[in-house]
Amino acid sequence: MSAAPILEVRDLRKYFPVRNLWKRRIGWLRALDDVSFTVQPGEILGIVGESGCGKSTLGKTLMGIHTATAGEVMFQGQDIARLRPHESRGLRQHLQYCYQDPGASLDPRWTIRASLHEPLIVHTALKEPEREARVREILAAVGLPETHLDLYPHEISGGQQRRVGLARILTLKPSVVILDEPTSGLDVSVQAVILKLFLSLQEQFGLTYLFVSHDLSVVRMICDRVAVMYLGRVVEIGETSRIFATPRHPYTQSLLAAIPRIGGARVTDTFSLEGEPPSPTNLPSGCRFRTRCPRAQALCAQQDPALRADWPGQAAACHFAE
Amino acid sequence: MDGDLIAVQDLRVSFASDAGIARVLDGVQCAIRPGEIRGLVGESGCGKTTLARAILGILPPNAARIDSGRVTFGGRNLLDLPEARLAAEVRGREIAYIPQDPSTAFNPVFTIGTQIADLMRWKSPLARTANPPTGRARREADHARVVAMLRQVQLPNPEALLRKYPHEVSGGQRQRLMIAMALLPEPKLVIADEPTTALDVTVQAQILKLLKGLAREHNVAVLFTTHDLGAAYEICDRITVMYAGQEVEEAPVAEFFNRPSHPYTRKLLDSLPSAETGLRGIPGEIPRLIDPPPGCRFNPRCERASAVCLAQRPPPEQAGPGHVVRCHHRLTDAEA
């Protein structure tokens, strides 16, 4: 892990204004608050957390879909956080974003071939035969026959549309792909097939993934490292095996304890965490988890804990984590 | 079987669509005993929601048609019962429903208290007693029941909550309210249609715990439809698996996970992400129900399939105590 990081995020903030009926700002929704981490080339970093924790905002802010409020995102030696949306277009070749269902973004009136050529026309100066060769190569990589090039999206199945959507992202040969909840809404039998496809594409094209998901069992299977988010903060980050074996932050511990484990003790007999996350527009003082934390003490209300890298390959933001 | 609370026999339901007639339920059998928590698992499009809706009599009237079958509940066939009687006697009273998405189940312009009071006006168990109180006495008695029930579903400060509007409470609280509203009429069966799918995992654990505890306490049977085998493991006594409109296996929960007999069940369990098995999906796709495969509908994706699987749907066979499987080539104990 000594190589230069491909992506480095430093104190990234994204605040959304909360406005009243008269459009006057009455507060901030702190979707991302001082988020920092690095991503090594070729790794899969999982970003997990419950809804509203800021994981999707993180992906979109890295991509330039949202402009960051503060902080730096270093990608290929350049700070891309403050780029205006049109300036970040040039980066899209190297940094791609994959929505939950990439097949849904296909134009129903274009053939698969037209959809796959489009990004190359926009971003590269390749001639038609070169584009065609690249398109065929990518199509084979996602496991679709070339005969599909002349079909329209409605003529192929949902799973195949998803593969075309993925192919479209890969035609520009990106180095980093942000996958936003790529398996939610999929049945388990299909999910395993899609995950295998992600892994084989990663190997084939040397990709780095940011894998945003709420499904911890999937993250455990395919990610090298995991960042756990809670209300706009990274509360724990580290190697997947360590996080799952010895979670340090009480929130990570509860999150892992909440996953049903077939054959094991039933969560309904053992689970003890109460309450739900507070509203991100009205955060508690100090540590954000203290309102639900079984170990909260007076210090937690006064001081917001910073990430402590006190364990090998693992860091947690908690005053009392051991 | 005698002693069953509800028995679905040979139920066939089809839906009309632009592309043709989809045979969504194809001869489904399913019986639930009093007080049992039954999981109904399967992937999207397998017909689990259609089965739940057929039992409740809320299939879309213009698109769905019941081709054959019986749903026996309390000595009558619910499919023969006129809509007026179904609405007055069964639905929301003896059989209650917990929806998947609690945020759309409430009317946003009325307070929660108003909506629960409305429920109690029609479905209160008090109305079924010999000499029900009337007027103010009835409303006060019902209100006391509501407040007690909200405490049981662990909602803090019930009186204040009843004055709130649905958007003012969180998703987990809304789902707790749904459970409370389902149990208030003292039903014998609650149909919970993917009740935790819209919830986060920590809230899901809380809701499952609550649902299981209350079902036991009130001795009410639950039909729990889900695509999440982990959630089914958590709360169910028995599990029925459906595939493409056919039920393929039914077993007690321990037997289901340790000794599945149907090849589809085995593959479904293997598809769960786990460190031991790695990533194993099921090749192929779920069949289109407009032109489903003949015989056992799993045959195009099954490596055990033979000519007989295409010719005929397998009959139910006993694979152990309370364990029924429909497969011509079921797994032996060693293979399971």
XYZ file of C-alpha atoms in Angstrom:
658
model
C 0.000 0.000 0.000
C 2.920 2.346 -0.488
C 2.098 3.452 -4.031
C 0.838 6.984 -4.604
C -2.915 7.150 -4.092
C -5.006 7.530 -7.228
C -7.597 9.583 -5.379
C -7.063 11.586 -2.240
C -9.905 13.283 -0.406
C -9.039 15.887 2.238
C -11.571 17.484 4.583
C -14.287 17.378 1.992
C -17.461 19.254 2.908
C -20.762 19.513 1.177
C -23.412 21.602 2.910
C -26.838 22.069 1.415
C -28.745 25.174 2.473
C -32.076 24.565 4.190
C -34.536 27.288 3.247
C -37.883 28.302 4.638
C -41.015 29.180 2.709
C -39.580 32.549 1.663
C -36.347 31.013 0.367
C -34.438 32.436 3.291
C -31.682 30.180 4.530
C -32.532 28.874 7.982
C -29.728 26.376 8.384
C -27.422 23.897 6.727
C -27.784 20.235 5.989
C -24.303 18.904 6.509
C -24.292 15.995 4.102
C -20.501 15.664 4.183
C -18.448 17.064 6.997
C -14.648 16.873 6.865
C -14.445 13.573 5.057
C -10.881 12.409 4.357
C -9.562 9.200 2.856
C -7.287 7.926 0.111
C -7.850 5.341 -2.566
C -4.983 3.242 -3.926
C -4.846 2.274 -7.594
C -6.561 -1.033 -8.273
C -8.385 -1.255 -4.968
C -12.084 -1.485 -4.229
C -13.094 0.888 -1.459
C -16.531 0.253 -0.011
C -18.527 3.200 1.326
C -21.268 1.944 3.621
C -23.867 3.494 5.865
C -27.584 3.873 6.323
C -29.769 6.127 4.226
C -29.020 9.788 4.835
C -25.434 9.197 5.930
C -24.032 11.040 2.908
C -22.603 8.135 0.932
C -24.331 9.046 -2.318
C -23.515 12.738 -1.819
C -19.892 11.710 -1.478
C -19.938 9.898 -4.818
C -21.665 12.781 -6.534
C -19.355 15.395 -5.042
C -16.280 13.481 -6.179
C -17.802 13.306 -9.622
C -18.478 17.034 -9.777
C -22.243 16.574 -9.938
C -22.330 18.555 -6.675
C -19.774 21.308 -6.121
C -17.924 20.840 -2.847
C -18.410 23.474 -0.136
C -14.820 23.067 1.086
C -11.964 20.606 0.941
C -9.804 19.011 -1.705
C -10.126 16.047 -3.986
C -6.764 15.228 -5.558
C -7.097 13.143 -8.708
C -4.199 12.711 -11.101
C -2.264 15.465 -9.355
C -5.012 18.014 -9.670
C -7.580 19.351 -7.214
C -10.912 18.605 -8.831
C -13.171 19.583 -5.943
C -13.679 23.202 -6.931
C -14.059 22.701 -10.648
C -17.260 24.042 -12.094
C -19.491 21.394 -13.691
C -18.415 22.236 -17.256
C -14.740 22.204 -16.293
C -14.997 18.752 -14.836
C -16.227 17.332 -18.136
C -12.696 16.614 -19.292
C -12.193 14.423 -16.246
C -15.126 12.196 -16.992
C -12.969 10.122 -19.279
C -10.977 8.974 -16.293
C -13.511 9.191 -13.519
C -16.839 7.584 -14.267
C -20.044 7.348 -12.295
C -22.318 4.355 -12.487
C -25.891 4.859 -11.361
C -27.931 2.242 -9.582
C -29.329 0.876 -12.817
C -27.014 1.884 -15.654
C -29.356 0.244 -18.171
C -32.087 2.780 -17.413
C -30.004 5.601 -18.876
C -30.017 4.145 -22.397
C -31.914 6.140 -24.986
C -34.877 3.982 -26.047
C -34.696 5.337 -29.610
C -31.020 4.591 -30.156
C -29.543 1.257 -31.069
C -27.051 -0.228 -28.643
C -24.328 0.655 -31.173
C -25.274 4.348 -31.195
C -25.359 4.459 -27.395
C -21.926 2.895 -27.151
C -20.373 5.166 -29.791
C -21.658 8.369 -28.226
C -19.151 8.778 -25.377
C -16.294 8.183 -27.813
C -17.608 10.831 -30.186
C -17.939 13.341 -27.358
C -14.616 12.705 -25.659
C -12.173 11.372 -28.227
C -11.003 12.071 -31.759
C -11.185 8.428 -32.784
C -12.361 7.600 -36.305
C -15.400 5.442 -36.856
C -13.557 2.115 -37.481
C -11.441 2.628 -34.348
C -14.515 3.413 -32.317
C -16.261 0.340 -33.655
C -13.298 -1.844 -32.674
C -13.283 -0.403 -29.145
C -17.044 -0.857 -28.813
C -16.836 -4.500 -29.885
C -14.022 -5.147 -27.439
C -15.974 -3.695 -24.518
C -19.177 -5.468 -25.511
C -17.365 -8.798 -25.442
C -15.905 -7.920 -22.028
C -19.346 -7.435 -20.490
C -20.461 -10.737 -21.967
C -22.809 -9.681 -24.747
C -22.793 -10.975 -28.351
C -21.985 -8.531 -31.161
C -25.381 -9.203 -32.699
C -26.825 -7.045 -29.938
C -25.277 -3.909 -31.452
C -28.168 -3.447 -33.850
C -30.894 -4.003 -31.288
C -32.824 -1.383 -29.359
C -32.909 -1.354 -25.540
C -36.469 -2.708 -25.365
C -35.454 -5.777 -27.357
C -33.039 -7.022 -24.708
C -33.659 -8.072 -21.112
C -33.162 -5.864 -18.065
C -29.973 -7.685 -17.113
C -28.542 -7.179 -20.586
C -29.474 -3.486 -20.518
C -27.502 -3.215 -17.322
C -24.494 -4.730 -19.068
C -24.820 -2.293 -21.961
C -24.952 0.572 -19.461
C -21.752 -0.716 -17.914
C -20.121 -1.083 -21.314
C -20.999 2.531 -22.039
C -19.157 3.640 -18.927
C -16.129 1.560 -19.831
C -15.717 2.634 -23.469
C -13.687 5.642 -22.352
C -11.331 3.408 -20.355
C -11.737 5.207 -17.040
C -9.301 4.573 -14.205
C -11.782 5.113 -11.351
C -15.443 4.101 -11.409
C -17.854 5.184 -8.688
C -20.545 2.527 -8.343
C -23.595 3.926 -6.567
C -25.669 1.120 -5.009
C -25.027 -1.152 -7.997
C -26.790 -4.184 -6.515
C -29.777 -2.693 -4.733
C -33.026 -3.871 -6.224
C -31.409 -6.986 -7.673
C -32.429 -10.483 -6.705
C -29.708 -12.522 -5.032
C -29.323 -14.924 -7.935
C -28.681 -12.034 -10.341
C -26.655 -10.041 -7.842
C -23.905 -12.670 -7.678
C -23.610 -12.696 -11.473
C -23.312 -8.892 -11.637
C -20.741 -8.795 -8.834
C -18.628 -11.355 -10.656
C -18.841 -9.183 -13.746
C -17.597 -6.164 -11.758
C -14.647 -8.173 -10.501
C -13.694 -9.542 -13.914
C -13.937 -6.075 -15.500
C -11.790 -4.657 -12.745
C -9.106 -7.207 -13.477
C -9.328 -6.820 -17.221
C -9.204 -3.022 -17.341
C -7.198 -2.337 -14.170
C -10.053 -0.360 -12.627
C -10.338 1.213 -9.209
C -13.822 1.123 -7.714
C -15.558 3.227 -5.136
C -18.358 0.895 -4.150
C -21.175 2.803 -2.457
C -23.642 0.399 -0.850
C -25.823 -0.190 2.160
C -25.472 -3.968 1.815
C -22.703 -5.043 4.156
C -22.647 -8.666 3.063
C -21.886 -7.618 -0.517
C -19.256 -5.121 0.600
C -17.593 -7.802 2.664
C -17.367 -10.047 -0.386
C -15.791 -7.685 -2.865
C -14.141 -4.684 -1.164
C -10.502 -4.431 -0.094
C -11.171 -1.599 2.315
C -14.331 -0.159 3.833
C -15.299 3.308 5.039
C -18.322 3.399 7.365
C -20.256 6.660 7.311
C -22.727 8.068 9.818
C -24.440 11.429 9.324
C -21.840 12.934 7.014
C -18.783 11.637 8.834
C -16.501 8.700 8.230
C -16.662 6.985 11.626
C -14.453 4.041 10.780
C -12.208 3.075 7.884
C -9.888 0.172 7.335
C -9.215 -3.160 5.700
C -12.386 -5.160 5.142
C -11.249 -8.243 7.032
C -10.255 -6.207 10.069
C -13.413 -4.112 10.126
C -15.612 -7.181 9.947
C -13.543 -9.173 12.449
C -12.898 -6.435 15.007
C -15.089 -3.373 14.472
C -13.876 -0.607 16.803
C -16.573 2.048 16.536
C -19.809 1.327 18.426
C -21.792 2.251 15.318
C -19.916 -0.214 13.145
C -20.452 -2.828 15.826
C -24.222 -2.224 15.828
C -24.370 -2.166 12.065
C -22.642 -5.527 11.831
C -24.754 -6.943 14.658
C -27.908 -6.001 12.760
C -27.220 -8.174 9.699
C -29.156 -11.432 9.900
C -26.718 -14.356 9.904
C -28.304 -17.546 8.680
C -27.442 -20.415 10.990
C -26.138 -18.122 13.726
C -27.796 -16.492 16.710
C -30.905 -14.588 15.711
C -30.530 -10.810 15.576
C -34.082 -10.536 16.889
C -32.851 -12.139 20.118
C -29.611 -10.217 20.473
C -29.925 -6.793 18.829
C -29.975 -3.890 21.248
C -29.389 -0.604 19.390
C -32.368 1.708 19.805
C -33.652 4.728 17.990
C -33.009 5.981 14.500
C -30.431 8.431 13.144
C -31.268 12.046 14.037
C -32.085 14.518 11.286
C -28.963 15.743 9.465
C -30.289 19.306 9.654
C -30.272 19.196 13.442
C -27.173 17.321 14.535
C -26.353 16.558 18.156
C -23.360 18.344 19.659
C -20.053 16.521 19.851
C -20.098 12.977 18.525
C -23.012 12.458 16.146
C -23.649 8.922 17.285
C -23.899 9.724 20.989
C -27.712 9.897 21.025
C -27.857 6.169 20.197
C -24.507 5.051 21.548
C -24.490 2.569 24.431
C -21.113 3.894 25.593
C -21.797 7.648 25.415
C -20.411 9.763 28.249
C -20.217 13.472 29.029
C -17.098 13.927 26.895
C -18.979 12.744 23.783
C -21.402 15.688 24.001
C -18.575 18.216 24.264
C -16.002 17.036 21.804
C -16.374 15.578 18.328
C -13.923 12.654 18.108
C -11.455 12.652 15.204
C -10.417 9.532 13.297
C -7.730 7.750 15.306
C -5.501 5.327 13.411
C -4.668 3.445 16.593
C -4.990 -0.030 15.143
C -3.053 -1.619 12.282
C -4.922 -1.043 9.034
C -7.907 0.491 10.816
C -8.995 3.896 12.129
C -12.088 4.871 14.115
C -13.600 8.143 15.315
C -14.595 7.398 18.894
C -13.301 8.605 22.249
C -13.714 5.232 23.895
C -12.989 2.729 21.129
C -10.440 0.106 22.150
C -55.730 -30.178 6.562
C -57.869 -29.756 9.665
C -56.522 -27.250 12.112
C -55.216 -24.925 9.415
C -56.050 -21.270 9.856
C -56.036 -20.607 6.147
C -55.577 -22.962 3.224
C -54.852 -21.907 -0.339
C -55.585 -24.694 -2.801
C -54.648 -24.873 -6.457
C -54.838 -21.112 -6.887
C -54.413 -19.865 -10.450
C -54.327 -16.160 -11.191
C -53.613 -14.521 -14.519
C -53.045 -10.916 -15.500
C -53.943 -9.341 -18.812
C -51.214 -7.228 -20.363
C -50.531 -5.751 -23.789
C -48.203 -8.600 -24.624
C -50.632 -11.357 -23.656
C -51.929 -13.180 -20.620
C -49.392 -13.678 -17.855
C -50.008 -16.734 -15.702
C -48.764 -15.268 -12.449
C -49.920 -17.962 -10.042
C -49.944 -21.523 -11.345
C -51.689 -23.899 -8.950
C -50.334 -22.630 -5.643
C -50.941 -24.639 -2.446
C -50.175 -23.128 0.916
C -51.661 -23.669 4.373
C -50.920 -21.696 7.516
C -51.602 -22.863 11.059
C -52.897 -20.589 13.832
C -50.134 -18.533 15.432
C -47.520 -19.580 12.903
C -45.057 -17.126 11.350
C -44.757 -18.240 7.763
C -42.152 -16.865 5.395
C -43.029 -16.613 1.734
C -39.754 -16.106 -0.083
C -38.812 -15.791 -3.709
C -37.307 -13.424 -6.190
C -39.120 -10.542 -7.824
C -41.907 -11.701 -10.082
C -42.356 -15.050 -8.337
C -45.921 -14.187 -7.311
C -45.538 -13.707 -3.577
C -47.264 -10.316 -3.549
C -49.979 -11.606 -5.890
C -50.660 -14.485 -3.505
C -50.870 -12.083 -0.568
C -53.232 -9.831 -2.497
C -55.389 -12.722 -3.672
C -55.913 -13.791 -0.057
C -56.918 -10.241 0.860
C -59.149 -9.907 -2.185
C -57.361 -6.801 -3.417
C -56.111 -7.916 -6.811
C -56.550 -5.162 -9.408
C -60.090 -5.894 -10.689
C -59.523 -4.867 -14.299
C -56.277 -6.701 -14.916
C -56.305 -9.806 -12.731
C -58.476 -12.874 -13.076
C -58.742 -15.802 -10.675
C -58.947 -18.849 -12.924
C -59.410 -21.494 -10.268
C -58.668 -22.384 -6.684
C -59.942 -21.980 -3.164
C -58.845 -19.885 -0.205
C -60.428 -21.514 2.851
C -60.522 -19.342 5.954
C -62.858 -19.845 8.903
C -64.894 -22.465 7.050
C -65.612 -20.367 3.946
C -64.024 -19.841 0.588
C -62.862 -16.230 0.522
C -62.831 -16.220 -3.267
C -66.619 -16.815 -3.304
C -67.422 -14.205 -0.673
C -69.090 -11.040 -1.997
C -66.882 -7.961 -1.820
C -69.164 -6.263 0.738
C -68.878 -9.150 3.170
C -65.146 -9.516 2.563
C -64.664 -5.845 3.409
C -66.952 -5.941 6.451
C -65.924 -9.233 8.016
C -62.506 -10.276 6.837
C -60.203 -7.649 5.431
C -58.616 -5.458 8.083
C -60.459 -7.405 10.748
C -59.632 -11.105 10.722
C -56.873 -10.675 8.151
C -54.822 -7.505 8.494
C -52.165 -6.130 6.184
C -48.821 -4.429 6.744
C -47.613 -2.739 3.567
C -44.082 -2.569 2.232
C -43.792 1.177 2.172
C -45.303 2.798 5.269
C -44.753 6.304 3.894
C -47.410 5.957 1.197
C -49.859 4.020 3.357
C -50.959 7.055 5.366
C -53.065 9.911 4.090
C -50.776 12.944 4.347
C -53.525 15.483 5.104
C -54.923 13.883 8.264
C -53.216 13.414 11.599
C -52.156 9.937 12.613
C -54.720 10.054 15.438
C -57.560 10.794 13.026
C -56.576 7.921 10.800
C -56.330 5.442 13.643
C -59.648 6.660 15.077
C -61.182 6.059 11.658
C -59.815 2.530 11.654
C -61.255 1.900 15.122
C -64.638 3.238 14.108
C -65.018 0.399 11.595
C -62.721 -2.339 12.773
C -62.544 -2.058 16.555
C -62.851 -5.402 18.341
C -65.316 -3.652 20.658
C -67.861 -3.554 17.841
C -67.854 -7.330 17.827
C -68.785 -7.693 21.492
C -72.339 -8.464 22.565
C -73.151 -5.055 24.046
C -70.774 -2.540 22.491
C -70.580 0.866 24.174
C -71.732 3.700 21.960
C -70.915 7.330 21.393
C -68.353 8.895 23.634
C -67.897 5.807 25.811
C -66.952 3.774 22.733
C -64.517 6.415 21.496
C -62.843 6.639 24.860
C -62.552 2.880 25.176
C -61.063 2.670 21.681
C -58.664 5.512 22.393
C -57.395 3.700 25.468
C -56.789 0.590 23.335
C -54.907 2.654 20.750
C -52.654 4.238 23.343
C -51.937 0.867 24.922
C -51.086 -0.608 21.535
C -48.738 2.266 20.656
C -46.912 1.555 23.901
C -46.660 -2.097 22.900
C -44.982 -1.189 19.618
C -42.588 0.922 21.715
C -43.580 4.304 20.397
C -42.664 6.999 22.908
C -45.260 9.529 24.018
C -48.347 8.124 22.205
C -50.689 11.015 22.963
C -48.374 13.531 21.295
C -47.727 11.174 18.395
C -51.436 10.895 17.621
C -51.575 14.645 17.027
C -48.759 14.542 14.482
C -49.015 14.250 10.714
C -47.441 11.252 8.964
C -44.542 13.267 7.511
C -43.490 14.354 10.994
C -42.457 10.858 12.081
C -39.563 8.708 10.861
C -39.792 5.664 8.612
C -39.213 3.241 11.455
C -41.917 4.901 13.525
C -44.337 4.787 10.596
C -43.713 1.068 10.243
C -44.344 0.641 13.998
C -47.634 2.496 13.523
C -48.515 0.149 10.661
C -47.901 -2.855 12.887
C -50.018 -1.281 15.632
C -52.846 -0.586 13.182
C -52.699 -4.136 11.857
C -52.958 -5.619 15.362
C -55.609 -3.253 16.773
C -58.588 -5.113 15.241
C -57.237 -8.333 16.852
C -56.855 -10.277 13.616
C -56.054 -13.978 13.330
C -53.709 -13.489 10.409
C -51.442 -10.582 9.490
C -50.066 -10.384 5.978
C -46.791 -8.470 6.070
C -45.654 -7.710 2.525
C -41.893 -7.048 2.624
C -42.351 -4.892 5.725
C -38.660 -4.135 6.205
C -37.466 -3.631 2.631
C -37.702 0.156 2.805
C -35.842 0.309 6.132
C -32.181 0.525 7.086
C -30.547 -2.531 8.538
C -30.445 -1.344 12.171
C -34.109 -0.305 11.994
C -34.965 -3.563 10.212
C -33.556 -5.523 13.148
C -35.721 -3.521 15.552
C -38.885 -3.990 13.485
C -38.349 -7.730 12.997
C -37.818 -8.140 16.716
C -41.002 -6.219 17.437
C -43.095 -8.089 14.861
C -41.967 -11.478 16.118
C -42.561 -10.572 19.769
C -46.034 -9.168 19.159
C -47.132 -12.036 16.920
C -46.251 -14.479 19.699
C -47.835 -12.347 22.401
C -51.134 -11.893 20.552
C -51.020 -15.419 19.112
C -51.574 -14.144 15.598
C -50.346 -15.924 12.479
C -48.141 -13.940 10.094
C -47.606 -14.421 6.387
C -44.297 -12.658 5.875
C -43.340 -12.154 2.242
C -39.731 -11.247 1.605
C -36.893 -11.659 -0.849
C -34.425 -11.469 2.026
C -33.602 -14.965 3.275
C -31.785 -13.481 6.274
C -34.952 -11.708 7.436
C -36.938 -14.914 6.915
C -34.428 -16.827 9.031
C -34.864 -14.259 11.776
C -38.554 -14.563 12.441
C -40.183 -17.467 10.592
C -41.283 -20.849 11.888
C -41.741 -22.263 8.409
C -40.779 -21.066 4.957
C -42.429 -21.503 1.568
C -40.337 -20.826 -1.543
C -41.935 -19.697 -4.756
C -40.472 -19.599 -8.224
C -42.223 -18.022 -11.202
C -45.731 -18.502 -9.810
C -45.289 -22.000 -8.406
C -44.517 -22.956 -4.853
C -41.563 -25.343 -4.971
C -40.720 -26.169 -1.362
C -42.062 -25.730 2.144
C -40.119 -26.613 5.261
C -39.580 -25.734 8.928
C -36.951 -23.031 9.185
C -34.045 -25.166 10.439
C -34.716 -27.859 7.873
C -35.063 -25.246 5.145
C -31.594 -23.826 5.658
C -29.829 -27.082 6.550
C -31.483 -29.613 4.297
C -33.154 -27.984 1.275
C -34.530 -30.541 -1.183
C -35.391 -28.460 -4.223
C -32.532 -27.523 -6.572
C -33.830 -23.948 -6.746
C -33.785 -23.556 -2.961
C -30.240 -24.903 -2.866
C -29.101 -22.458 -5.548
C -30.911 -19.575 -3.893
C -29.084 -20.267 -0.629
C -25.803 -20.562 -2.516
C -26.394 -17.171 -4.140
C -26.159 -15.411 -0.792
C -22.808 -13.657 -0.553
C -20.688 -15.562 1.931
C -17.023 -16.137 2.537
C -17.370 -19.929 2.284
C -19.136 -20.267 -1.048
C -17.872 -17.137 -2.795
C -20.064 -15.603 -5.469
C -22.436 -18.051 -7.087
C -25.450 -16.862 -8.982
C -28.034 -18.821 -10.912
C -27.325 -18.752 -14.647
C -30.188 -17.724 -16.867
C -33.110 -15.463 -16.113
C -36.555 -15.707 -14.580
C -38.978 -16.835 -17.329
C -41.509 -14.488 -18.865
C -44.865 -15.450 -17.407
C -46.627 -14.828 -20.722
C -45.089 -17.955 -22.223
C -43.770 -19.844 -19.190
C -41.854 -23.101 -19.609
C -44.126 -26.167 -19.423
C -44.095 -28.454 -16.405
C -41.782 -27.291 -13.642
C -41.072 -23.655 -14.421
C -37.535 -23.907 -13.103
C -36.533 -26.488 -15.738
C -34.662 -24.112 -18.141
C -32.223 -23.138 -15.363
C -31.965 -26.540 -13.690
C -29.141 -28.928 -14.557
C -31.174 -31.867 -13.221
C -34.050 -31.233 -15.617
C -35.184 -34.176 -17.743
C -38.056 -34.906 -20.112
C -40.482 -35.506 -17.266
C -39.834 -31.988 -15.885
C -41.024 -30.496 -19.155
C -44.023 -32.790 -19.374
C -45.506 -32.370 -15.933
C -45.329 -30.183 -12.867
C -44.012 -32.350 -10.018
C -46.615 -33.317 -7.388
C -46.003 -32.422 -3.743
C -43.889 -35.036 -1.992
C -43.020 -35.432 1.654
C -39.288 -34.937 2.295
C -39.457 -35.025 6.084
C -41.818 -33.980 8.867
C -43.645 -30.894 7.633
C -41.262 -30.691 4.675
C -42.926 -30.728 1.264
C -41.070 -30.424 -2.015
C -42.225 -30.363 -5.628
C -39.406 -31.765 -7.728
C -38.982 -34.877 -9.866
C -35.287 -35.052 -9.022
C -35.037 -33.705 -5.523
C -31.750 -33.558 -3.682
C -30.849 -36.387 -1.360
C -29.673 -35.593 2.151
C -26.055 -35.960 1.063
C -26.484 -33.453 -1.780
C -28.373 -30.897 0.294
